[in-house]
CSV table of C-alpha atoms in Angstrom, one decimal:
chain,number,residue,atom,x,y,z
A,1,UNK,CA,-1.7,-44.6,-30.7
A,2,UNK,CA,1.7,-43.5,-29.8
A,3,UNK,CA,2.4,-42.7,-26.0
A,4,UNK,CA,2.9,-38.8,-26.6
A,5,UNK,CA,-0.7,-38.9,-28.3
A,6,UNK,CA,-2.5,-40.5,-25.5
A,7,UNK,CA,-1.2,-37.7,-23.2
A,8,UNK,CA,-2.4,-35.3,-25.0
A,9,UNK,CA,-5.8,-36.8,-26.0
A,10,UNK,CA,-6.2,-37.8,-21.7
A,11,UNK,CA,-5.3,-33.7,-21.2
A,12,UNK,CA,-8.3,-32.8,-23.4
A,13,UNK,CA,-10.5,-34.7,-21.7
A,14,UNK,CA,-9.7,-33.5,-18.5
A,15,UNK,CA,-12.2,-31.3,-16.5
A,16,UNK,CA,-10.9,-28.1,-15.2
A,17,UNK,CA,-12.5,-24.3,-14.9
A,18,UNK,CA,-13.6,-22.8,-18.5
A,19,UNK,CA,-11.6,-19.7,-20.1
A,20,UNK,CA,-14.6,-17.7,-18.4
A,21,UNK,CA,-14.2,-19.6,-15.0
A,22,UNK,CA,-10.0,-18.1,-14.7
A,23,UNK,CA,-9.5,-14.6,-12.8
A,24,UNK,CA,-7.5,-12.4,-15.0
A,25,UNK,CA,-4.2,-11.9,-14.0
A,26,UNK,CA,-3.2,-9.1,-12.2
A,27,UNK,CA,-1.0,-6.7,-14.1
A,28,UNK,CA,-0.7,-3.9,-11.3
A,29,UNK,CA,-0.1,0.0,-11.9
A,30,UNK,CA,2.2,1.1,-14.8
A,31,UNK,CA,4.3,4.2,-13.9
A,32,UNK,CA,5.4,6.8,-16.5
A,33,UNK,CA,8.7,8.3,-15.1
A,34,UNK,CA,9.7,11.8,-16.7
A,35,UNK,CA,13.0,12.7,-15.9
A,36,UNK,CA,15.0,15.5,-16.8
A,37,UNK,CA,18.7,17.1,-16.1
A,38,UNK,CA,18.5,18.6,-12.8
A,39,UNK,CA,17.8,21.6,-10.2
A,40,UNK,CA,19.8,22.9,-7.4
A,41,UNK,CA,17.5,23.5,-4.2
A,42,UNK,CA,18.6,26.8,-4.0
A,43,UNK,CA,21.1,29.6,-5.0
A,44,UNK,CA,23.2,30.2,-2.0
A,45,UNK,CA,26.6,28.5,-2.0
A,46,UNK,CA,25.9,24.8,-0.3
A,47,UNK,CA,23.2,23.8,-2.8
A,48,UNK,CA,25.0,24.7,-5.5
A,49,UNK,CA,28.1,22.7,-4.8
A,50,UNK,CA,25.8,19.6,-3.6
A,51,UNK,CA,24.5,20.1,-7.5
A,52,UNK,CA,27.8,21.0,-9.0
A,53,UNK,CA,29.5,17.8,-7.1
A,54,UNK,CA,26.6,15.4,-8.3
A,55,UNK,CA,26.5,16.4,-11.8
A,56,UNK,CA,29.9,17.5,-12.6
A,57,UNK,CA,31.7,13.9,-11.0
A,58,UNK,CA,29.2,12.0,-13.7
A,59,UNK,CA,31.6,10.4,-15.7
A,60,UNK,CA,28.8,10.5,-18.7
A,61,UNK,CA,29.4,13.9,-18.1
A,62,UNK,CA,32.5,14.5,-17.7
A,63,UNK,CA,34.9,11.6,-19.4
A,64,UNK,CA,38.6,12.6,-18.3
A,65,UNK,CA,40.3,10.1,-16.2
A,66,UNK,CA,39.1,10.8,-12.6
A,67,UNK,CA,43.3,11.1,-11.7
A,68,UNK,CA,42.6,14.5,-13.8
A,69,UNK,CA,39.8,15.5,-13.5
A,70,UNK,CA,39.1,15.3,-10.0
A,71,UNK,CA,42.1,17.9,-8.2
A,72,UNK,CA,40.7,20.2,-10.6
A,73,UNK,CA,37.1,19.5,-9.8
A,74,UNK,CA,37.5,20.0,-5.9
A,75,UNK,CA,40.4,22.0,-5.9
A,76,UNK,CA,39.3,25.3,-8.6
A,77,UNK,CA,35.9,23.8,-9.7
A,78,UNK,CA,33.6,23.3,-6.6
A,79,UNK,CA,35.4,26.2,-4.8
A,80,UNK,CA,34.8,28.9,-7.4
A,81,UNK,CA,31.4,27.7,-9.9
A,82,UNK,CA,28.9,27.7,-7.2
A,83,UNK,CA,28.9,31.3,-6.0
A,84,UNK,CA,29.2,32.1,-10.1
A,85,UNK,CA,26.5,29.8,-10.9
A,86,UNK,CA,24.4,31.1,-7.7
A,87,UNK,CA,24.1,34.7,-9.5
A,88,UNK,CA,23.1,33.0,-12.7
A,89,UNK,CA,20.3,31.0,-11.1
A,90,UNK,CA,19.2,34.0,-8.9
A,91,UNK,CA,18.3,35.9,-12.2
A,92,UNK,CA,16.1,33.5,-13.0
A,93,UNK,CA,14.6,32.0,-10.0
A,94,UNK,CA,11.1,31.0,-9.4
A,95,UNK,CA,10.4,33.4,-6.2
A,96,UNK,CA,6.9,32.5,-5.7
A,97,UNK,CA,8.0,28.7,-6.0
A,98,UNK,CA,11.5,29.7,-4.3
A,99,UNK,CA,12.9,26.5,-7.0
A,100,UNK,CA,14.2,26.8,-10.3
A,101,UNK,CA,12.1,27.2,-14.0
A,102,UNK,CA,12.8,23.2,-14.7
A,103,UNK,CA,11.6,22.2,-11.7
A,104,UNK,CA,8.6,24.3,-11.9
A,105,UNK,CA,8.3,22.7,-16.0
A,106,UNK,CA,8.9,19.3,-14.8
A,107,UNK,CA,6.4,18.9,-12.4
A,108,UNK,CA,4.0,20.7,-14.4
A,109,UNK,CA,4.4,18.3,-17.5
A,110,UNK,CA,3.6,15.4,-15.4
A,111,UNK,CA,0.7,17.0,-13.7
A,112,UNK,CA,-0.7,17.7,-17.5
A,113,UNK,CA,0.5,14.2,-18.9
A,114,UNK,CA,-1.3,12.3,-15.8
A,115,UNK,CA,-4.3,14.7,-16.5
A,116,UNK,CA,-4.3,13.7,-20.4
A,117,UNK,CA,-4.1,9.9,-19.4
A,118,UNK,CA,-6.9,10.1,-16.7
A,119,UNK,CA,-8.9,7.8,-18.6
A,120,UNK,CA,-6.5,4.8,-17.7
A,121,UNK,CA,-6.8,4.5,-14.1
A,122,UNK,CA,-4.0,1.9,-13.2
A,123,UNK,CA,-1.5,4.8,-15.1
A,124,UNK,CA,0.7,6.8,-12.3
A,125,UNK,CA,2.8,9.8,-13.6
A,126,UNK,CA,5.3,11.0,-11.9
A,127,UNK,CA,9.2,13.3,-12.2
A,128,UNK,CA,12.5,13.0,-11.3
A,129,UNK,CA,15.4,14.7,-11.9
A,130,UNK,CA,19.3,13.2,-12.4
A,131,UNK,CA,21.0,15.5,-10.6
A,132,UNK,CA,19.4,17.1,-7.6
A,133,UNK,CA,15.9,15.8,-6.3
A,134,UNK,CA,13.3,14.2,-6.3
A,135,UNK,CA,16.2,11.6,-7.3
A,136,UNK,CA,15.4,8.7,-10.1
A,137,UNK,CA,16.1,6.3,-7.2
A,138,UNK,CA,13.1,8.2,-4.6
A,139,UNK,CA,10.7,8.2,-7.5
A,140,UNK,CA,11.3,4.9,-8.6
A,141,UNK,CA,11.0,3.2,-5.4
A,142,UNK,CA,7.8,5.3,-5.3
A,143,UNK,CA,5.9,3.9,-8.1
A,144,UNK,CA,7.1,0.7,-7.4
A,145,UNK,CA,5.0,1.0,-3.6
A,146,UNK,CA,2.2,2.5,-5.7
A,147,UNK,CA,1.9,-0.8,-7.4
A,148,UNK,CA,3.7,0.1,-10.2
A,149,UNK,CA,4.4,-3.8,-12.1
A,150,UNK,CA,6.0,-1.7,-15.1
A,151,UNK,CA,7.5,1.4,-16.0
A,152,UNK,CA,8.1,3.5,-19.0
A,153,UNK,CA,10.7,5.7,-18.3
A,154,UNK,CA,11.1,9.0,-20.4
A,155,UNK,CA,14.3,11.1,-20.3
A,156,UNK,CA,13.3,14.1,-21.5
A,157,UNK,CA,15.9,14.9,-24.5
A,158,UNK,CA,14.5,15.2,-28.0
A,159,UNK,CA,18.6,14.2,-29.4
A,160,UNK,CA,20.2,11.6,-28.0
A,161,UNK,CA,23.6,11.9,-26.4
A,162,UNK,CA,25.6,9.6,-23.9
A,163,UNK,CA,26.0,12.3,-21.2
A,164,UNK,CA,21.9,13.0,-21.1
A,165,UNK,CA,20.1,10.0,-22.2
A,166,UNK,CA,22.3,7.5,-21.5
A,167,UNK,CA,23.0,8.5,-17.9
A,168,UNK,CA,19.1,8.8,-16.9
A,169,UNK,CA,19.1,5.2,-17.8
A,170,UNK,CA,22.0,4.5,-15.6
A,171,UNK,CA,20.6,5.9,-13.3
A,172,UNK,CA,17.1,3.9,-13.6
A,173,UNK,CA,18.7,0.8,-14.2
A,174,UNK,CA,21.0,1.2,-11.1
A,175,UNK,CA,17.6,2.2,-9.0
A,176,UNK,CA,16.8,-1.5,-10.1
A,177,UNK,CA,19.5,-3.5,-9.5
A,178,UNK,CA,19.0,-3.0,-6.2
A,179,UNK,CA,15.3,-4.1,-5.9
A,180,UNK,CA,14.5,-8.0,-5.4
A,181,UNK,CA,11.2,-7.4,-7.1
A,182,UNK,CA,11.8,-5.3,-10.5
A,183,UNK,CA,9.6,-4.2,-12.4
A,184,UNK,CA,9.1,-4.7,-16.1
A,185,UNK,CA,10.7,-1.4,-18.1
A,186,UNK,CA,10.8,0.7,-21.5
A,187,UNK,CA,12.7,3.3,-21.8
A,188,UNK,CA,11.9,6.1,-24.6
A,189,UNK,CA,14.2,6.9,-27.3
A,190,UNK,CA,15.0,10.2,-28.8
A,191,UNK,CA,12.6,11.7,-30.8
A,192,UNK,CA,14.7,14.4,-32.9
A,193,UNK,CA,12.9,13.3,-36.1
A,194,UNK,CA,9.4,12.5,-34.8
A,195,UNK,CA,7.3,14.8,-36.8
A,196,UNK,CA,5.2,15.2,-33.6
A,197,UNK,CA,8.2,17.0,-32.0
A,198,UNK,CA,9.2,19.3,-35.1
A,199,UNK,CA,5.5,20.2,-35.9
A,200,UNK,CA,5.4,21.4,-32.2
A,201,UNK,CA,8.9,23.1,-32.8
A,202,UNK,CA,7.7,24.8,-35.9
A,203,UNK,CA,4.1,26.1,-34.8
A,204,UNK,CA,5.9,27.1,-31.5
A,205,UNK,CA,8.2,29.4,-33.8
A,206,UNK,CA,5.3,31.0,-36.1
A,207,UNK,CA,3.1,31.7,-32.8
A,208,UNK,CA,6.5,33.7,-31.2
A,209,UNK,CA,7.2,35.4,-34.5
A,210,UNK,CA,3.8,36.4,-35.3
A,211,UNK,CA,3.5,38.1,-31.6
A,212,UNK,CA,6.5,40.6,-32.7
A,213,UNK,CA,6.6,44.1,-34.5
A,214,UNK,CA,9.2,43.3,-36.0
A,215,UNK,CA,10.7,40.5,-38.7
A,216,UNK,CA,13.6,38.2,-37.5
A,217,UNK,CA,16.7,38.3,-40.4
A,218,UNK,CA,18.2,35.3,-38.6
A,219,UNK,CA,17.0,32.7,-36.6
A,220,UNK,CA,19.1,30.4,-34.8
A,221,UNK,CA,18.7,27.0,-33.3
A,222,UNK,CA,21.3,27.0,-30.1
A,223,UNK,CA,21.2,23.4,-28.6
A,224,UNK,CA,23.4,22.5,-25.8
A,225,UNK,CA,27.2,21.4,-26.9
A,226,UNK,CA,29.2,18.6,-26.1
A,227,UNK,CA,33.0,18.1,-26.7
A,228,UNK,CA,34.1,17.2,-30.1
A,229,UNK,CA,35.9,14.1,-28.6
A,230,UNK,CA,32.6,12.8,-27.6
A,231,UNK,CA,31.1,12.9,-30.9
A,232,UNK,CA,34.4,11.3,-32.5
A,233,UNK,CA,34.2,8.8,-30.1
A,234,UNK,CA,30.2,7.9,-31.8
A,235,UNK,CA,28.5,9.9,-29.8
A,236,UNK,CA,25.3,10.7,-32.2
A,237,UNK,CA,24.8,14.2,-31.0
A,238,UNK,CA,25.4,16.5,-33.3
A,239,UNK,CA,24.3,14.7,-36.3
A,240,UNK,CA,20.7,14.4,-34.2
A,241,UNK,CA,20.8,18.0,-33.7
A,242,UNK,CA,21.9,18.7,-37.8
A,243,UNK,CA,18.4,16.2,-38.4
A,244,UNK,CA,15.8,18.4,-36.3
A,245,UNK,CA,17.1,21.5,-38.0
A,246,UNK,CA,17.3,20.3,-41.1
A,247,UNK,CA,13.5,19.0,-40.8
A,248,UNK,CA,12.5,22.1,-38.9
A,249,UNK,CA,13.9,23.8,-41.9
A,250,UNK,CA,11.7,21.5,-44.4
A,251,UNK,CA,8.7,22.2,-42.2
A,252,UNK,CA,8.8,26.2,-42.2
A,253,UNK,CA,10.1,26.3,-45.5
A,254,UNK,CA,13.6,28.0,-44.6
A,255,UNK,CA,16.8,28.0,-46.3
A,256,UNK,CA,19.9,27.5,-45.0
A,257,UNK,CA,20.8,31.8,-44.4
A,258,UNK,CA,17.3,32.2,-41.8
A,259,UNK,CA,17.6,29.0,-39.8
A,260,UNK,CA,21.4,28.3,-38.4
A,261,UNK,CA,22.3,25.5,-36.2
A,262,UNK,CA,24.5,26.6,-33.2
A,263,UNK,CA,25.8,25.2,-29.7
A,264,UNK,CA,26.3,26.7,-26.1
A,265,UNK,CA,27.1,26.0,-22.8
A,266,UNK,CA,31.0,24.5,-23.6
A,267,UNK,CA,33.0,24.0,-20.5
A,268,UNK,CA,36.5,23.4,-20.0
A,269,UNK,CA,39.5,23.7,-22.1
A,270,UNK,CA,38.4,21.0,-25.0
A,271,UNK,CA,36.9,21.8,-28.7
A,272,UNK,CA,33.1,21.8,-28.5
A,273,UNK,CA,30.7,21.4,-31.4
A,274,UNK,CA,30.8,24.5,-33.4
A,275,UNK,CA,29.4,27.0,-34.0
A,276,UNK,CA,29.5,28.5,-30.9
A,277,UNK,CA,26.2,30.4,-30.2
A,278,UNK,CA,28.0,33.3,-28.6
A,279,UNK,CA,30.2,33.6,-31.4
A,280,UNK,CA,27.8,33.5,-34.0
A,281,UNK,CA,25.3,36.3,-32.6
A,282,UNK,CA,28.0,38.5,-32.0
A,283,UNK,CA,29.3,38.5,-35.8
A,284,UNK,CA,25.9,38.5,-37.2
A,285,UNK,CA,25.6,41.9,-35.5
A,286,UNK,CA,29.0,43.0,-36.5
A,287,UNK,CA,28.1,41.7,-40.0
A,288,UNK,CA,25.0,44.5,-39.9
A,289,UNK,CA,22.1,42.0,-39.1
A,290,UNK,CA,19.9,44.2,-36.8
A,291,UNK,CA,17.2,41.5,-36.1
A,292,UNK,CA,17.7,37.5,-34.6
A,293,UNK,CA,15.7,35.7,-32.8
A,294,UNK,CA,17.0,32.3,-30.7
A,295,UNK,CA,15.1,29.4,-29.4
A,296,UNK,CA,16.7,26.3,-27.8
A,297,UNK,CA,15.3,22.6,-29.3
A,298,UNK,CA,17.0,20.6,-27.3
A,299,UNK,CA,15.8,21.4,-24.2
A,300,UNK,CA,12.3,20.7,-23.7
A,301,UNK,CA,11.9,23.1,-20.5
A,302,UNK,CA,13.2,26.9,-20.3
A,303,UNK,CA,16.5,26.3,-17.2
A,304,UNK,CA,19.4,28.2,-16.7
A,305,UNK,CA,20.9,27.9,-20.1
A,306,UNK,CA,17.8,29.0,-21.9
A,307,UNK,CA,16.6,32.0,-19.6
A,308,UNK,CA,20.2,32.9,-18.4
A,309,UNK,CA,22.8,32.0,-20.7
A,310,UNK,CA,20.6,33.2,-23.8
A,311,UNK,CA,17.4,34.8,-23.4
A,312,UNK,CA,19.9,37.1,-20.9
A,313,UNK,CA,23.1,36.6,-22.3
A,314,UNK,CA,22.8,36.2,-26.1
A,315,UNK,CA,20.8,39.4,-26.2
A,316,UNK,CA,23.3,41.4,-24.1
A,317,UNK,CA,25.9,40.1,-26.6
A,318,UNK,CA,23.8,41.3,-29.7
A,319,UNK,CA,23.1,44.3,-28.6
A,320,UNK,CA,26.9,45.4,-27.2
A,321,UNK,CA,28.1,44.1,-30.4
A,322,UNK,CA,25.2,46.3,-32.5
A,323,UNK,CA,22.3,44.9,-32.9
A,324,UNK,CA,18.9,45.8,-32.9
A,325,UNK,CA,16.5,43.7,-31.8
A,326,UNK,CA,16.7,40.3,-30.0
A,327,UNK,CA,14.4,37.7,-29.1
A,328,UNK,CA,14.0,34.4,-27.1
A,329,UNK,CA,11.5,32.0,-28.0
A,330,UNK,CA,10.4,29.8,-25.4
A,331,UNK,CA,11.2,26.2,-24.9
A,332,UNK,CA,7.8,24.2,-24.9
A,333,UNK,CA,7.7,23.7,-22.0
A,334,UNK,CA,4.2,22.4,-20.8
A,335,UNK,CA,2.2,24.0,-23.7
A,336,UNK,CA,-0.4,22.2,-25.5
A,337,UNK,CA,2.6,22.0,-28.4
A,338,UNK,CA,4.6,20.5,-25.6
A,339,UNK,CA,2.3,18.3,-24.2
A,340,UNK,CA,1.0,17.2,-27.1
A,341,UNK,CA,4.8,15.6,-27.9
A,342,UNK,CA,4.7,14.1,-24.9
A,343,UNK,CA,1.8,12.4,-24.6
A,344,UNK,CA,2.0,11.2,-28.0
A,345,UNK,CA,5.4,9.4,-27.4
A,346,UNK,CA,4.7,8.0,-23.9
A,347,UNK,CA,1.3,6.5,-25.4
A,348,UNK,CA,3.3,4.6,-28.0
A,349,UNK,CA,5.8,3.2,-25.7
A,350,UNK,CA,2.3,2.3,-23.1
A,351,UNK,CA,1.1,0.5,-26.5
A,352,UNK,CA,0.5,-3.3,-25.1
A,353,UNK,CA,0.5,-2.5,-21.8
A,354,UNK,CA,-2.7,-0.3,-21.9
């Protein structure tokens, strides 16, 4: 008998405590971590450059050389936006909450998630936001004192692009490179073509619709832009956005003509993905169409761009420019459609660890 074959033959016979005899190991808490854009703590001048300043110096965000972009940030930018962007948020303030619609969404989303996973009770749900607070870091550190051995984190963006996704896991990353202890992580990946997300999208649509008196010529998916030089640079953006739609589409059994794929909220001198929403609803009302509707699938809770910039806005527009009759149909928000997306992708990513 060879050396290496003793050993082993000397290790079986060994006495030591039977599979029933060993304590589990301990796994700790696992913390779900929804994260979305951001929130300004108030409308008055000071928050909204504190918000302005965080988001806008993001170089996900914004990608000029800092030698640029900066002199213009805090010499025009941060002297000028907030007051502008004050009066926008104003109109659509939560009054009773005194915070913003996303904030109010956020924290109601994990509120409902932790509800839905009650059944798990080492699961902690919590929010954050990238710009603004709570911050990723706060919240992270949070879970992690909880008990928290692993976290999924979820940013909340159904398409993926560098300047969303990609800088909530900058963020969370950087939260843990500065932790001795870290915990063990998954992040969630966009979910533009989950069906989950475009059934929800799609039943969402016919329940708005079917509450009208009157029929919709045009509908029109407006999801937030990004410069052209982004997406030529590989940013996956717009072909994302193109998928949902196109699926969407598929689902409610539209032709091109009823459901158009637009983008809004461009800032700055550079070429954005086009079509521009603004553009397109006012030449569908100079073209004679008398009845759109608008709904936003890239944001999965009604914010300033939504409520403002087009339930506000884009109906103004149509109706200055002739139309009839406009309307904005919600984001998901935390609806059972909307919940029942999220739930269904953070228990995949928990798969193994619950």
């Amino acid at each position: 008998m060879t050396t290496v074959a003793k050993a082993v033959k000397k290790t079986a016979k060994t006495k030591g405590p039977k599979p029933a005899d060993i304590p589990p190991a301990h796994a700790g808490k696992v913390g779900v971590l929804l994260v979305n854009l951001g929130t300004p703590d108030g409308t008055d001048y000071w928050p909204m450059r504190r918000y302005l300043r965080e988001f806008l110096s993001d170089r996900r965000v914004i990608e000029w050389p800092r030698a640029v972009w900066y002199p213009v940030l805090y010499g025009i930018v941060l002297s000028t936006r907030p007051k502008k962007s004050g009066a926008a948020y104003a109109k659509i303030w939560n009054r009773e909450r005194d915070e913003s619609p996303l904030r109010t969404f956020t924290r109601a989303q994990a509120e409902k998630l932790g509800a839905a996973l009650a059944e798990h009770k080492h699961i902690v749900v919590d929010w954050a936001m990238r710009y603004g607070s709570p911050s990723i870091e706060t919240v992270t550190k949070s879970l992690m004192e909880r008990g928290c051995k692993r976290i999924v984190a979820f940013p909340l963006y159904p398409q993926y692009s560098a300047s969303t996704t990609a800088t909530v896991n900058d963020k969370f990353f950087e939260a843990l490179m500065k932790m001795r202890f870290q915990p063990a992580v998954r992040t969630v990946p966009a979910y533009y073509d989950e069906p989950v997300y475009i059934d929800a999208l799609a039943r969402s649509i016919e329940r708005h619709l079917a509450s009208l008196d009157f029929e919709p010529e045009v509908v029109i998916a407006s999801y937030h832009g990004i410069p052209q030089s982004y997406a030529q640079r590989g940013d996956p953006y717009g072909r994302h956005c193109e998928e949902s739609s196109r699926l969407l589409r598929a689902r409610l059994g539209w032709d091109d003509n009823r459901l158009l794929t637009c983008f809004q909220s461009r800032f700055g001198p550079e070429e954005w993905l086009q079509p521009y929403t603004d553009k397109t609803v006012e030449r569908l009302a100079r073209e004679g169409v008398k009845s759109i509707a608008v709904f936003n699938p890239g944001f999965v809770s009604d914010c300033l761009e939504t409520l403002e910039e087009i339930a506000i806005g884009a109906g103004e527009i149509f109706h200055e420019a002739g139309g009839r009759n406009f309307t904005h149909i919600p984001c998901l928000n935390d609806s059972e459609e909307g919940m029942a997306v999220i739930e269904a992708l953070v228990r995949r990513e928990l798969s193994g660890w619950v």
